[in-house]
Amino acid sequence: KAKKQGRNAIQTFTHDINAKLTQRLMLRNDLQDAIKQEQFSLHYQPLIKHDGTIKGFEALLRWQHPAKGFISPGRFIPIAEQTGLIIALGQWVMEQAARDLLALSALLPSDCLISINLSPLQFHRANFLQVLADTLAATGLPASRLELELTEGVLMNDTEGAITRLHALRKMGVRVAIDDFGTGFSSLSYLRHLPVDTLKIDRSFITHLPENRKDTAVVSGIIDLAHHLELTVVAEGIETQEQHQALAALDCDVFQGYLLARPMPFTAVVDWLKSRKPLFADLT
Ligand code: C2E
Ligand code: MG
Ligand code: MG
Ligand code: MG
């Protein structure tokens, strides 16, 4: 009987793997057409400064599949990377986000940023800097209003090459953020050598603030470290008032999360900006 159960378990297991593989293959095919069919869109999530003003927006990719509905970037970005489609997709994101930010200019502070997630594949391409410069020129987005989000892993592998690139970006005036900071198991000493502007503390460290004293200690340490290195610190994934208050007390510079605003399609951003209460409304 034990043997039979074992065999059943294996069958279920291989069945699951096959189902997953088939799904991936289907998604892979669908992805090829999705750009042409305009199934992608961008949502924008506000980044809010300590004083309540808007620092910028993070552009987040959305795929509305004609049959399967909404598919999260966590599922399709890896496939887009494996197939190389991320290059075309990433380029589309860059152009669309730049245009959208400029279209919002009248409603925004003049130094408002657009923050874009960059795949390692984009960053490591030989023509990356040239393509980026061309895109800025074509869209008219000033380099100083673009921030590129890279994960620790990208900067840790091939640190030399990465540093050269980061210096070139800085020379262009483009800002760089380290995304999901703290999840990469990397040594902190590398941070000293990286010409970056911003650290984004991963949501996993924020979730249990302020009750979890160890998490609070880690976040406090990251914020101090960042400030000593003259970096801006962003906290991701703020969902509660308590988390927000704890982070403000720790002197975090920028806040991002559902509590402040969810990622929104362009039209909703316009409404959100128009309906935003004036700062410190109770004082005026
Ligand atoms: P990320 O860059 O770390 O983006 C933050 C993620 O946290 C987003 O998930 C956002 O919707 C979510 N988030 C924001 N606030 C909260 C909150 O308060 N609570 C919770 N639970 N989640 C929150 P999303 O949009 O599903 O994106 C997932 C990941 O996909 C991103 O993580 C990023 O790594 C990747 N991604 C998204 N758009 C792009 C893109 O255009 N290009 C590339 N290469 N990757 C992208
Ligand atoms: Mg990001
Ligand atoms: Mg992030
Ligand atoms: Mg994250």
Coordinates of C-alpha atoms and ligand atoms in Angstrom, one line a residue:
K1 CA 0.0 0.0 0.0
A2 CA 2.9 2.3 0.9
K3 CA 4.4 1.6 -2.5
K4 CA 1.2 2.5 -4.2
Q5 CA 0.9 5.7 -2.3
G6 CA 4.4 6.5 -3.2
R7 CA 3.7 6.0 -6.9
N8 CA 0.6 8.1 -6.7
A9 CA 2.6 10.9 -5.1
I10 CA 5.2 10.7 -7.9
Q11 CA 2.4 10.7 -10.5
T12 CA 0.8 13.8 -8.9
F13 CA 4.2 15.4 -8.7
T14 CA 5.1 14.9 -12.4
H15 CA 1.6 15.8 -13.4
D16 CA 2.0 19.2 -11.6
I17 CA 5.4 19.8 -13.2
N18 CA 3.9 19.0 -16.6
A19 CA 1.0 21.3 -16.0
K20 CA 3.4 24.1 -15.0
L21 CA 5.6 23.5 -18.0
T22 CA 2.6 23.6 -20.4
Q23 CA 1.3 26.8 -18.8
R24 CA 4.7 28.4 -19.2
L25 CA 4.9 27.4 -22.8
M26 CA 1.5 28.8 -23.4
L27 CA 2.3 32.1 -21.7
R28 CA 5.5 32.2 -23.7
N29 CA 3.6 32.1 -26.9
D30 CA 1.0 34.6 -25.8
L31 CA 3.7 37.0 -24.7
Q32 CA 5.1 37.2 -28.2
D33 CA 1.8 38.7 -29.5
A34 CA 1.0 40.7 -26.4
I35 CA 3.1 43.7 -27.2
K36 CA 1.7 44.0 -30.7
Q37 CA -1.8 43.5 -29.4
E38 CA -1.3 46.2 -26.8
Q39 CA -2.3 44.0 -23.9
F40 CA 0.2 45.7 -21.6
S41 CA -0.3 48.8 -19.6
L42 CA 1.4 50.7 -16.9
H43 CA 0.2 51.4 -13.4
Y44 CA 1.8 54.1 -11.3
Q45 CA 2.4 54.1 -7.6
P46 CA 3.1 57.4 -5.8
L47 CA 6.3 57.8 -3.8
I48 CA 5.6 60.2 -1.0
K49 CA 8.2 62.3 0.8
H50 CA 8.4 62.8 4.5
D51 CA 6.7 66.2 4.2
G52 CA 3.9 64.7 2.2
T53 CA 4.9 66.1 -1.2
I54 CA 5.3 63.8 -4.2
K55 CA 8.7 62.5 -4.9
G56 CA 7.7 60.5 -8.0
F57 CA 5.9 57.4 -9.3
E58 CA 7.1 53.9 -9.8
A59 CA 5.9 52.4 -13.1
L60 CA 4.6 48.9 -12.7
L61 CA 3.8 46.7 -15.7
R62 CA 0.4 45.0 -16.1
W63 CA -0.6 42.3 -18.5
Q64 CA -4.3 41.9 -19.4
H65 CA -4.4 38.5 -21.1
P66 CA -7.4 38.2 -23.5
A67 CA -8.5 34.8 -22.1
K68 CA -6.7 34.4 -18.8
G69 CA -7.4 37.9 -17.4
F70 CA -4.8 39.8 -15.4
I71 CA -1.4 38.1 -15.1
S72 CA 1.0 39.4 -12.5
P73 CA 4.5 40.6 -13.4
G74 CA 5.9 38.1 -10.9
R75 CA 4.7 35.4 -13.3
F76 CA 5.4 36.9 -16.7
I77 CA 8.6 38.9 -16.2
P78 CA 10.7 35.7 -15.6
I79 CA 9.3 34.3 -18.9
A80 CA 9.9 37.5 -20.7
E81 CA 13.5 37.4 -19.4
Q82 CA 14.0 33.7 -20.5
T83 CA 12.8 34.5 -24.0
G84 CA 14.6 37.8 -24.4
L85 CA 11.2 39.6 -24.9
I86 CA 12.0 41.7 -21.9
I87 CA 14.2 43.9 -24.1
A88 CA 11.3 45.0 -26.3
L89 CA 9.0 45.1 -23.3
G90 CA 11.4 47.1 -21.2
Q91 CA 11.8 49.5 -24.0
W92 CA 8.1 50.0 -24.3
V93 CA 7.9 50.6 -20.6
M94 CA 10.6 53.2 -20.7
E95 CA 8.9 55.2 -23.6
Q96 CA 5.4 54.9 -22.2
A97 CA 6.4 55.9 -18.7
A98 CA 8.5 58.9 -19.9
R99 CA 5.6 60.1 -22.0
D100 CA 3.0 59.6 -19.2
L101 CA 5.2 61.5 -16.7
L102 CA 5.5 64.4 -19.1
A103 CA 1.8 64.4 -19.8
L104 CA 1.2 64.9 -16.0
S105 CA 3.7 67.8 -15.8
A106 CA 1.1 70.5 -15.1
L107 CA -0.1 68.6 -12.1
L108 CA 3.3 67.7 -10.6
P109 CA 6.3 69.3 -8.9
S110 CA 8.8 70.1 -11.6
D111 CA 11.4 67.7 -10.1
C112 CA 9.0 64.8 -9.9
L113 CA 10.6 61.4 -10.9
I114 CA 9.6 58.4 -12.8
S115 CA 11.1 55.2 -11.4
I116 CA 11.4 52.2 -13.7
N117 CA 12.3 48.6 -12.9
L118 CA 15.2 47.5 -15.1
S119 CA 15.8 43.9 -15.9
P120 CA 19.4 42.7 -15.6
L121 CA 19.2 41.8 -19.3
Q122 CA 18.5 45.4 -20.2
F123 CA 21.3 46.7 -17.9
H124 CA 23.9 44.3 -19.3
R125 CA 23.2 44.9 -22.9
A126 CA 26.1 46.3 -24.9
N127 CA 24.0 49.2 -26.3
F128 CA 22.1 49.9 -23.1
L129 CA 23.5 53.4 -22.5
Q130 CA 23.1 54.5 -26.1
V131 CA 19.5 53.2 -26.3
L132 CA 18.7 55.0 -23.1
A133 CA 20.2 58.3 -24.3
D134 CA 18.2 57.9 -27.5
T135 CA 15.0 57.2 -25.6
L136 CA 15.4 60.3 -23.4
A137 CA 16.1 62.4 -26.5
A138 CA 13.1 61.0 -28.3
T139 CA 10.6 61.4 -25.5
G140 CA 12.1 64.7 -24.2
L141 CA 12.3 63.4 -20.6
P142 CA 15.2 65.1 -18.7
A143 CA 17.7 62.5 -17.5
S144 CA 17.4 64.0 -14.0
R145 CA 13.8 62.9 -13.8
L146 CA 14.4 59.3 -14.5
E147 CA 15.3 56.8 -11.8
L148 CA 16.2 53.2 -12.7
E149 CA 15.6 50.4 -10.1
L150 CA 18.1 47.6 -10.0
T151 CA 18.2 44.7 -7.6
E152 CA 21.3 44.0 -5.5
G153 CA 22.0 40.8 -7.5
V154 CA 22.5 42.8 -10.7
L155 CA 25.1 45.0 -9.0
M156 CA 26.8 42.1 -7.2
N157 CA 27.4 39.9 -10.2
D158 CA 30.1 41.6 -12.3
T159 CA 30.5 44.4 -9.9
E160 CA 33.3 46.0 -12.0
G161 CA 31.2 46.2 -15.1
A162 CA 28.2 47.4 -13.1
I163 CA 30.2 50.2 -11.5
T164 CA 31.4 51.4 -14.9
R165 CA 27.8 51.5 -16.1
L166 CA 26.6 53.2 -13.0
H167 CA 29.2 56.0 -13.4
A168 CA 28.1 56.5 -17.0
L169 CA 24.5 56.7 -15.8
R170 CA 25.4 59.3 -13.2
K171 CA 27.3 61.3 -15.8
M172 CA 24.1 61.3 -17.9
G173 CA 22.2 62.5 -14.9
V174 CA 20.0 59.4 -14.5
R175 CA 19.4 58.3 -10.9
V176 CA 19.7 54.7 -9.7
A177 CA 17.9 52.9 -6.9
I178 CA 18.7 49.6 -5.4
D179 CA 15.4 47.8 -5.2
D180 CA 14.3 45.1 -2.7
F181 CA 17.3 46.1 -0.6
G182 CA 18.2 43.6 2.2
T183 CA 17.0 40.5 0.4
G184 CA 20.2 39.8 -1.6
F185 CA 22.4 38.4 1.2
S186 CA 25.2 40.7 -0.1
S187 CA 27.9 42.2 2.0
L188 CA 27.3 45.8 2.9
S189 CA 30.8 46.9 2.1
Y190 CA 30.0 46.9 -1.7
L191 CA 27.6 49.7 -1.1
R192 CA 30.5 52.2 -0.5
H193 CA 31.7 51.6 -4.1
L194 CA 28.4 51.9 -5.9
P195 CA 27.4 55.3 -7.3
V196 CA 23.7 54.9 -6.5
D197 CA 21.2 57.5 -5.2
T198 CA 18.5 55.6 -3.5
L199 CA 17.9 52.4 -1.3
K200 CA 14.5 50.8 -1.4
I201 CA 14.0 48.7 1.7
D202 CA 12.2 45.5 0.8
R203 CA 8.6 45.1 2.0
S204 CA 9.5 42.0 4.0
F205 CA 11.3 44.2 6.5
I206 CA 8.4 46.6 6.8
T207 CA 5.5 44.2 7.2
H208 CA 6.1 43.5 10.9
L209 CA 6.9 47.0 12.0
P210 CA 6.7 48.3 14.7
E211 CA 5.8 45.2 16.9
N212 CA 8.8 43.2 15.8
R213 CA 11.8 44.8 17.5
K214 CA 14.4 42.9 15.4
D215 CA 12.8 44.1 12.2
T216 CA 12.6 47.6 13.6
A217 CA 16.3 47.4 14.5
V218 CA 17.3 46.2 11.0
V219 CA 15.2 49.0 9.3
S220 CA 16.6 51.6 11.6
G221 CA 20.1 50.4 10.8
I222 CA 19.5 50.5 7.1
I223 CA 18.2 54.0 7.3
D224 CA 21.2 55.3 9.3
L225 CA 23.6 53.5 7.0
A226 CA 21.9 55.0 3.9
H227 CA 22.0 58.5 5.4
H228 CA 25.7 58.2 6.2
L229 CA 26.3 57.2 2.6
E230 CA 24.2 60.2 1.6
L231 CA 21.5 58.0 0.0
T232 CA 17.8 58.6 -0.1
V233 CA 15.8 55.8 1.6
V234 CA 12.4 54.5 0.4
A235 CA 10.3 52.1 2.4
E236 CA 8.2 49.8 0.2
G237 CA 4.9 48.1 1.1
I238 CA 3.6 50.4 3.8
E239 CA 0.1 49.2 4.6
T240 CA -0.7 50.5 8.0
Q241 CA -0.7 53.8 9.9
E242 CA 1.6 52.2 12.5
Q243 CA 4.2 51.2 10.0
H244 CA 4.1 54.7 8.5
Q245 CA 4.5 56.4 11.9
A246 CA 7.3 54.1 12.9
L247 CA 9.2 54.8 9.6
A248 CA 8.7 58.5 9.9
A249 CA 10.1 58.4 13.5
L250 CA 13.1 56.5 12.1
D251 CA 13.6 59.4 9.6
C252 CA 12.8 57.4 6.5
D253 CA 12.8 59.8 3.5
V254 CA 10.2 58.4 1.2
F255 CA 7.1 56.2 1.7
Q256 CA 5.5 53.8 -0.7
G257 CA 2.6 51.4 -0.1
Y258 CA -1.1 50.7 -0.3
L259 CA -1.7 52.9 2.7
L260 CA -0.5 56.0 0.8
A261 CA -1.8 54.9 -2.6
R262 CA -2.1 51.8 -4.7
P263 CA -0.6 51.4 -8.2
M264 CA -3.1 53.2 -10.5
P265 CA -3.7 53.4 -14.2
F266 CA -2.8 56.8 -15.8
T267 CA -6.4 58.2 -15.7
A268 CA -6.7 57.3 -12.0
V269 CA -3.4 59.1 -11.3
V270 CA -4.9 62.2 -12.8
D271 CA -8.0 62.0 -10.6
W272 CA -5.8 61.2 -7.6
L273 CA -3.6 64.2 -8.2
K274 CA -6.6 66.5 -8.6
S275 CA -8.4 65.3 -5.5
R276 CA -5.4 65.3 -3.3
K277 CA -6.0 67.3 -0.2
P278 CA -3.7 70.2 0.3
L279 CA -0.8 69.4 2.7
F280 CA -1.5 69.9 6.3
A281 CA -5.0 70.9 5.5
D282 CA -5.9 71.1 9.1
L283 CA -3.4 73.9 9.6
T284 CA -4.5 76.1 6.7
Ligands
C2E1 P1 9.0 45.8 -7.1 O1 9.8 46.6 -8.1 O2 9.6 45.6 -5.8 O3 7.6 46.6 -7.0 C1 6.8 46.7 -5.8 C2 5.7 45.7 -5.8 O4 5.1 45.8 -4.5 C3 4.7 45.9 -6.8 O5 4.1 44.6 -7.2 C4 3.6 46.7 -6.1 O6 2.3 46.6 -6.6 C5 3.7 46.0 -4.7 N1 3.2 46.9 -3.6 C6 3.3 48.2 -3.5 N2 2.8 48.6 -2.3 C7 2.4 47.5 -1.7 C8 1.8 47.3 -0.4 O7 1.6 48.1 0.4 N3 1.5 46.0 0.0 C9 1.8 44.9 -0.9 N4 1.5 43.7 -0.5 N5 2.4 45.1 -2.1 C10 2.7 46.4 -2.5 P2 3.9 44.2 -8.7 O8 3.3 45.4 -9.4 O9 3.1 42.9 -8.7 O10 5.3 44.0 -9.3 C11 6.1 42.9 -8.8 C12 7.5 43.0 -9.4 O11 7.5 42.8 -10.8 C13 8.2 44.3 -9.1 O12 8.6 44.4 -7.7 C14 9.3 44.3 -10.1 O13 10.4 43.5 -9.6 C15 8.6 43.5 -11.3 N6 8.2 44.5 -12.3 C16 7.0 45.2 -12.3 N7 7.0 46.0 -13.4 C17 8.2 45.8 -14.1 C18 8.8 46.3 -15.3 O14 8.3 47.2 -16.0 N8 10.0 45.8 -15.7 C19 10.6 44.9 -14.9 N9 11.8 44.4 -15.3 N10 10.1 44.3 -13.8 C20 8.9 44.8 -13.4
MG2 MG 10.7 48.3 -8.0
MG3 MG 10.8 46.9 -4.8
MG4 MG 9.9 44.4 -3.5

